mmCIF file of C-alpha atoms in Angstrom:
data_model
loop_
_atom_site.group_PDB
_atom_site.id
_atom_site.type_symbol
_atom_site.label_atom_id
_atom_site.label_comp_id
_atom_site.label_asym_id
_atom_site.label_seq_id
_atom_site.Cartn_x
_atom_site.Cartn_y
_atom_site.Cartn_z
ATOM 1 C CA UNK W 1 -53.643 112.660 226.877
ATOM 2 C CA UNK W 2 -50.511 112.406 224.468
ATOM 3 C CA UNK W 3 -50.530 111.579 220.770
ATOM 4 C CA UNK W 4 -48.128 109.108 220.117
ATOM 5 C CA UNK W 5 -46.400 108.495 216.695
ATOM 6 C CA UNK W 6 -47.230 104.402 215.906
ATOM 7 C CA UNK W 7 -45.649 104.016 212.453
ATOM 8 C CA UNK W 8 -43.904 106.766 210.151
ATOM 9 C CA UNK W 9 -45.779 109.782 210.829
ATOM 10 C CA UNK W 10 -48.522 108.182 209.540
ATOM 11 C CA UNK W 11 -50.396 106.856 212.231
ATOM 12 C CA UNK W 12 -50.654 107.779 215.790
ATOM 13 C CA UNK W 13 -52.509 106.681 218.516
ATOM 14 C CA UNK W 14 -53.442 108.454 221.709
ATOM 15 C CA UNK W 15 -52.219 107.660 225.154
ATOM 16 C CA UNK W 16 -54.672 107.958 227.619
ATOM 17 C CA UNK W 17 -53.356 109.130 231.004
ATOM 18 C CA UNK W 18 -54.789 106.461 232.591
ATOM 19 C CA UNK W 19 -53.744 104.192 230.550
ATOM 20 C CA UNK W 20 -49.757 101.733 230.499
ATOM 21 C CA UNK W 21 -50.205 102.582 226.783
ATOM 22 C CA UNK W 22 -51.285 104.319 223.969
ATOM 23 C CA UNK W 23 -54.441 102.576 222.565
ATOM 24 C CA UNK W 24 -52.923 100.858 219.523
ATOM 25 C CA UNK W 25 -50.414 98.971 221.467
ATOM 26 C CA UNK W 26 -52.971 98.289 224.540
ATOM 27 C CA UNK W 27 -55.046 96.967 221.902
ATOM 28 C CA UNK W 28 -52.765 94.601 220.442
ATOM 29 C CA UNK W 29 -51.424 93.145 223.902
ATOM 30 C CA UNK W 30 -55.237 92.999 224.909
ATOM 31 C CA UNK W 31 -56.407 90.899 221.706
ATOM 32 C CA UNK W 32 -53.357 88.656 222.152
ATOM 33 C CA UNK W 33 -54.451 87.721 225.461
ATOM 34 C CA UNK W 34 -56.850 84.470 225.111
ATOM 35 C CA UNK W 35 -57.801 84.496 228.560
ATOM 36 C CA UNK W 36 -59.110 87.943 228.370
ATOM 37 C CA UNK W 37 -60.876 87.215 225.198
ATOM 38 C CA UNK W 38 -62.419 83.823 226.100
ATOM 39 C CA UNK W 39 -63.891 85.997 228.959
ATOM 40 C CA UNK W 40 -65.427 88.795 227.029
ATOM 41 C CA UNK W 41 -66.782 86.766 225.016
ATOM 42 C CA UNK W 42 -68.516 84.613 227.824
ATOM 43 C CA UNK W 43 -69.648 87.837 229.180
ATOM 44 C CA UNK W 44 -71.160 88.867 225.788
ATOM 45 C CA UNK W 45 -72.778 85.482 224.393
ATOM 46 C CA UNK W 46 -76.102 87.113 223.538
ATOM 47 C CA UNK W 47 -74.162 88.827 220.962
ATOM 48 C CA UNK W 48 -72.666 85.592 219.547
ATOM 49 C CA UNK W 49 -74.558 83.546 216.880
ATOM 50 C CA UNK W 50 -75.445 79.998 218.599
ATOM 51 C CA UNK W 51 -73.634 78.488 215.745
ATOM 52 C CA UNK W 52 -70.113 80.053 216.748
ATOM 53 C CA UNK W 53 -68.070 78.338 219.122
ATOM 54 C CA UNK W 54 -66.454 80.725 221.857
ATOM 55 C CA UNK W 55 -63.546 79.219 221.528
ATOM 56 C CA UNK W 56 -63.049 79.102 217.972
ATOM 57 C CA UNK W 57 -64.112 82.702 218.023
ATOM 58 C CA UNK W 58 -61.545 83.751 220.427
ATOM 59 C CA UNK W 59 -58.517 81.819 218.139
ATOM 60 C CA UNK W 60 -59.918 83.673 214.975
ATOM 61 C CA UNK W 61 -59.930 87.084 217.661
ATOM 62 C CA UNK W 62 -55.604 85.834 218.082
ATOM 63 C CA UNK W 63 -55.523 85.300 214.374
ATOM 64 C CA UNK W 64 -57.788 88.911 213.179
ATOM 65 C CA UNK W 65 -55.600 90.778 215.453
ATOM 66 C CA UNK W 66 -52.118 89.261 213.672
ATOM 67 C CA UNK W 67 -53.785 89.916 210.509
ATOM 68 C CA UNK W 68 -54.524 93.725 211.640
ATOM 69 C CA UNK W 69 -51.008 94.806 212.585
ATOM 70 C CA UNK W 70 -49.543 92.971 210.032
ATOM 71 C CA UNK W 71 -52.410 94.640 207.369
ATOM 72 C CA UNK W 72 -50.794 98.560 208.624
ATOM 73 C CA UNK W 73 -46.937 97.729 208.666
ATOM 74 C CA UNK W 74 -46.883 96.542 204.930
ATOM 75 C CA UNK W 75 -49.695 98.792 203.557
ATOM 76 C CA UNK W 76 -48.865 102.299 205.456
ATOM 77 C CA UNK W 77 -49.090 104.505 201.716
ATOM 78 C CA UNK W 78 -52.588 102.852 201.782
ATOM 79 C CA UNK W 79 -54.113 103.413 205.024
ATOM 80 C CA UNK W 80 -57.393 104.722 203.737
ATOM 81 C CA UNK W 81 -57.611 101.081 201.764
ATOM 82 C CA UNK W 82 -57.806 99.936 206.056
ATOM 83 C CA UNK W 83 -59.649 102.527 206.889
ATOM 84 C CA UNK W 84 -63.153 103.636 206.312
ATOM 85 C CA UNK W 85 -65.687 106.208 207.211
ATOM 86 C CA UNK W 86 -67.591 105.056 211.446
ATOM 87 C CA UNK W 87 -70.696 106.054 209.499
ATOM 88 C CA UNK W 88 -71.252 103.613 206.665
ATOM 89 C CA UNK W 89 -73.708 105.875 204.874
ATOM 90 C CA UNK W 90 -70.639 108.301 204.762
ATOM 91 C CA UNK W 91 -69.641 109.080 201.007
ATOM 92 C CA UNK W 92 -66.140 110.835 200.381
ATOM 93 C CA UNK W 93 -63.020 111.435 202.289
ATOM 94 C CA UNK W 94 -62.574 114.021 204.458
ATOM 95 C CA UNK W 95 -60.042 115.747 206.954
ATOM 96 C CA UNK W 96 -60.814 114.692 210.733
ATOM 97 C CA UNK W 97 -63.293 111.913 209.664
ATOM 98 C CA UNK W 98 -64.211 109.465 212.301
ATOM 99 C CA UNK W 99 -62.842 105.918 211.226
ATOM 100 C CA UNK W 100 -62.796 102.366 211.466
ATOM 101 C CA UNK W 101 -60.323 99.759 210.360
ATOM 102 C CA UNK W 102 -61.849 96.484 210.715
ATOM 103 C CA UNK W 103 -60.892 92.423 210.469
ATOM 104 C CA UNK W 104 -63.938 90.163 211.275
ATOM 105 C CA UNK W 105 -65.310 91.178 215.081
ATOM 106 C CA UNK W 106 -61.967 93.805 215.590
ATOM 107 C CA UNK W 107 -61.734 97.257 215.341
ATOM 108 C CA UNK W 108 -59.600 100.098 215.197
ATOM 109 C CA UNK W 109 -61.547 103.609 216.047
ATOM 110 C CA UNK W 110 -59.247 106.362 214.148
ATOM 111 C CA UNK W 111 -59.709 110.132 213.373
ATOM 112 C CA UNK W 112 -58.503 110.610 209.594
ATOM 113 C CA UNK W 113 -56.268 113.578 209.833
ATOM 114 C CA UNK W 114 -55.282 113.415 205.611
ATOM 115 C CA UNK W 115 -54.834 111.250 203.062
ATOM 116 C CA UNK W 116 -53.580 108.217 204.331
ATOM 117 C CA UNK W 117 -52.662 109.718 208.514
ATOM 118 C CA UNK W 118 -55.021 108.177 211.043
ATOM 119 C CA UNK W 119 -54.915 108.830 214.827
ATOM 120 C CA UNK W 120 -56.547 105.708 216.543
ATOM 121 C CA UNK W 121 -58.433 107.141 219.518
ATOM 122 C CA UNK W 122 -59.917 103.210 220.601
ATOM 123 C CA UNK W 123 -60.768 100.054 219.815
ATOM 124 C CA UNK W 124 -63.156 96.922 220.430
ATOM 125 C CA UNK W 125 -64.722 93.668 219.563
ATOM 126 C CA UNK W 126 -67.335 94.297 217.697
ATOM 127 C CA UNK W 127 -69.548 91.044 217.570
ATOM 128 C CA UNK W 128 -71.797 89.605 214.959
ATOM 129 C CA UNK W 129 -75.285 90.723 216.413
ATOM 130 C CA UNK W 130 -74.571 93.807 218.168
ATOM 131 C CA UNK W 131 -75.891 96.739 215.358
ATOM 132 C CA UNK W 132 -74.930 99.704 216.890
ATOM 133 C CA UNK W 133 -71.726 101.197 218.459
ATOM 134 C CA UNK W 134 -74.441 103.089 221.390
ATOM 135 C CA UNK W 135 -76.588 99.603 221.956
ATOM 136 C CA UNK W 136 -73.310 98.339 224.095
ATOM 137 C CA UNK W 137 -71.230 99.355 226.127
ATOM 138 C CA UNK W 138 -67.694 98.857 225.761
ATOM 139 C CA UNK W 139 -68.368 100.152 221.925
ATOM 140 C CA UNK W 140 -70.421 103.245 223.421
ATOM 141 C CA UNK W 141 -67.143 104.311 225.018
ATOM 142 C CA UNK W 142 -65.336 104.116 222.031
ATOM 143 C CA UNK W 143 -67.475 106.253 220.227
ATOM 144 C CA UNK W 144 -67.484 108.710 223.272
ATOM 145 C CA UNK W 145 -63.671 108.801 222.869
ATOM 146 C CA UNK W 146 -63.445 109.043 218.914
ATOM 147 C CA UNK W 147 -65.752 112.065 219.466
ATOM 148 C CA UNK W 148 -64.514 114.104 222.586
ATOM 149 C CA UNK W 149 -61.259 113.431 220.810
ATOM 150 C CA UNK W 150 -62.436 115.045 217.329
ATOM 151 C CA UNK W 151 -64.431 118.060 219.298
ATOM 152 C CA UNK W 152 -60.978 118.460 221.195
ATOM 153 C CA UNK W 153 -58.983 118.627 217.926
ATOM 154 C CA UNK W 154 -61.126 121.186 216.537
ATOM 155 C CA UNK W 155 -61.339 123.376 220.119
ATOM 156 C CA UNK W 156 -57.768 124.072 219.074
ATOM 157 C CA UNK W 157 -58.027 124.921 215.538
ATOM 158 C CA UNK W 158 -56.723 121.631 214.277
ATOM 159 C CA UNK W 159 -58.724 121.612 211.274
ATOM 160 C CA UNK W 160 -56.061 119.381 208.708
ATOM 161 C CA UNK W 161 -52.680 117.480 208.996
ATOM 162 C CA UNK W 162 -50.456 120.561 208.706
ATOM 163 C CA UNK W 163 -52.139 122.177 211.534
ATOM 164 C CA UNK W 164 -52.018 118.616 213.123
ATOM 165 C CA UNK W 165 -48.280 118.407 212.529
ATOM 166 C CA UNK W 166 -47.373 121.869 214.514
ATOM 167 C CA UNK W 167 -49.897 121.052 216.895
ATOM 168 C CA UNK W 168 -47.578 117.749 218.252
ATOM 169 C CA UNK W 169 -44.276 119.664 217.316
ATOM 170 C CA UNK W 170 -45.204 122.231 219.589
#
């Protein structure tokens, strides 16, 4: 696992060994691939009002995902405006908070590090009547990541962004 610098030492993302690339760019090629959306959300239609058209969904998936990158390169002073607490009973801001940044069914998974510096540790589609991050799968993961990834930061005394900062100089 590497942390990768995304944007102005203000957001990072981590790069998974196993992975091409670090999870915000793997994200964005992965929700601006229709045929890979039009089959998730075949495979997860039980979590899709009957109203919505799968189709229609998965353009608006093309379009959120535009709107998401585009949302963090013009507004990177105000990535806690993006960002907000996993829990939504969460009140205040504080260091190595587990995040979300959202548009519509996306979502970013981030650890807050500061004021405005996020590490993204994940992301999925999040659809209209799945509840719970642990009630599917694919968002189970992500919270499995977001947390081994917040328990790792802390197993080596990385408590705040300046200790963050040394840690990745190092």
């Amino acid at each position: 696992m590497k942390i990768v610098d995304i944007f102005a030492s203000r957001l990072f993302a981590i790069h998974y060994a196993d992975q091409k690339d670090n999870e915000y760019d793997r994200l964005m090629d992965l929700w601006n691939d229709i045929d890979y959306i039009v089959q998730f959300l075949k495979q997860n239609t039980q979590d899709i009002p009957p109203k919505l058209d799968v189709y229609q969904l998965a353009e608006d998936i093309l379009d959120n995902r535009e709107d998401i990158e585009d949302n963090i390169l013009y507004n990177l002073e105000r990535l806690d405006g993006f960002f907000k607490p996993l829990d939504n009973n969460q009140i205040g801001e504080f260091d190595l908070l587990r995040s979300k940044g959202r548009k519509n069914v996306l979502r970013l998974y981030a650890l807050r590090l500061s004021e405005n510096v996020y590490v993204i540790t994940g992301g999925a589609i999040k659809l209209p009547l799945q509840h719970l991050m642990q009630h599917r799968e694919h968002t189970h993961i992500e919270l499995i990541k977001i947390n081994k990834f917040k328990d790792y930061l802390s197993e080596q005394g990385i408590f705040d962004e300046d200790a963050f900062y040394e840690f990745i100089n190092e």
